[in-house]
Coordinates of C-alpha atoms in Angstrom, one line a residue:
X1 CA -91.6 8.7 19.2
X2 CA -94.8 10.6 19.8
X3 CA -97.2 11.2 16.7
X4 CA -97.9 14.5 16.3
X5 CA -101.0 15.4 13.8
X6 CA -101.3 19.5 14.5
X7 CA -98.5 22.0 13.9
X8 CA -98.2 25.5 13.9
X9 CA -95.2 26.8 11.6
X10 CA -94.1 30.2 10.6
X11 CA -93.0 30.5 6.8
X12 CA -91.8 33.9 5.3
X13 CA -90.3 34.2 1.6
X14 CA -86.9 35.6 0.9
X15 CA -86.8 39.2 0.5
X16 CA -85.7 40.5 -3.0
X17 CA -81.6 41.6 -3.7
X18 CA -80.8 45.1 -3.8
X19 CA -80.0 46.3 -7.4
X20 CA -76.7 48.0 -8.0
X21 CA -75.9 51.8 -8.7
X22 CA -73.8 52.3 -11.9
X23 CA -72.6 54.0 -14.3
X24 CA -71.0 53.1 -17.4
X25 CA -67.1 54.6 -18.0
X26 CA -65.2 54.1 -20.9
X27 CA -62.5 56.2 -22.2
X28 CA -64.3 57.5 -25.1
X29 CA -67.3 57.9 -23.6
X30 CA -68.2 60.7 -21.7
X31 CA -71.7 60.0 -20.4
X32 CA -72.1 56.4 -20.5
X33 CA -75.2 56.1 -18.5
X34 CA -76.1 53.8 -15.9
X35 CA -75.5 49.9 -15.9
X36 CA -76.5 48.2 -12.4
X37 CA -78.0 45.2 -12.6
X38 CA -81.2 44.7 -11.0
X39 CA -81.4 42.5 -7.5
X40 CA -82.4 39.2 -7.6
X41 CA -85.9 37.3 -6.5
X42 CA -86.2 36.2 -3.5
X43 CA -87.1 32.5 -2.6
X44 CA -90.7 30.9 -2.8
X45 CA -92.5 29.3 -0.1
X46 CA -94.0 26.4 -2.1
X47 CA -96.2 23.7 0.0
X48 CA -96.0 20.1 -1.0
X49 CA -98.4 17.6 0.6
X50 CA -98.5 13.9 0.5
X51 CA -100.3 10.8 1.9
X52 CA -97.2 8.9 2.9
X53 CA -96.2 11.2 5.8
X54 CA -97.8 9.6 8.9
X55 CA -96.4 12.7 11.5
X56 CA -95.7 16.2 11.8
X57 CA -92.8 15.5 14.3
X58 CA -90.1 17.1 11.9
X59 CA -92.1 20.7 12.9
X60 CA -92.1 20.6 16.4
X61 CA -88.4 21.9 17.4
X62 CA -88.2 24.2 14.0
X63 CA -91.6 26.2 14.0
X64 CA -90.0 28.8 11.6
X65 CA -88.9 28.3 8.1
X66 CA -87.6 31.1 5.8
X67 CA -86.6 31.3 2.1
X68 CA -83.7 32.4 1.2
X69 CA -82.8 36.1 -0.2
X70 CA -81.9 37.4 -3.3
X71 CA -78.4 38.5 -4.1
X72 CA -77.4 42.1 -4.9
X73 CA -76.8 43.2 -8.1
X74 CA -74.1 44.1 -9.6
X75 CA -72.4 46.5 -12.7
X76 CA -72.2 46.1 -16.4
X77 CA -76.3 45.2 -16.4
X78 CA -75.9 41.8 -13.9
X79 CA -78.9 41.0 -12.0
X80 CA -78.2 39.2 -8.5
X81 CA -78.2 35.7 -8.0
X82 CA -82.3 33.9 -6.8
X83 CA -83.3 33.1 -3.9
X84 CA -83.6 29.3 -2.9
X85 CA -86.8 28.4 -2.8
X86 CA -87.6 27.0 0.4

């Protein structure tokens, strides 16, 4: 295995969730008035760094990473699932 001490890597966050368009309905109640839950956060990008990694060789065939999006929302005031944080 080669050592490899220099890499260059590409990290982007999740993007947020879209939130959801709704509107309350209920037989009794005429105007109801919206209830979409809001979209959920995307992922993190959160660097860790420690002395007992000798080599960067894990980054030299995957040189972009990306964290994962946020769910939609949904009715009746749910917000959409997180992102996982990469």
């Amino acid at each position: 295995m080669r050592f490899i001490d220099e890499a260059t890597i590409f990290v982007k966050a999740g993007d947020g969730g879209q939130g959801c368009v709704s509107f309350r309905r209920e037989k009794y109640i005429p105007r109801g008035g919206p209830d979409g839950g809001d979209g959920g956060k995307g992922g993190d990008v959160i660097i860790l760094t420690t002395s007992r990694r000798r080599t960067l060789s894990q980054f030299r065939f995957k040189k972009s990473l990306k964290a994962k999006n946020g769910g939609y929302g949904q009715g009746s005031q749910k917000s959409g699932k997180k992102g996982e944080d990469l």
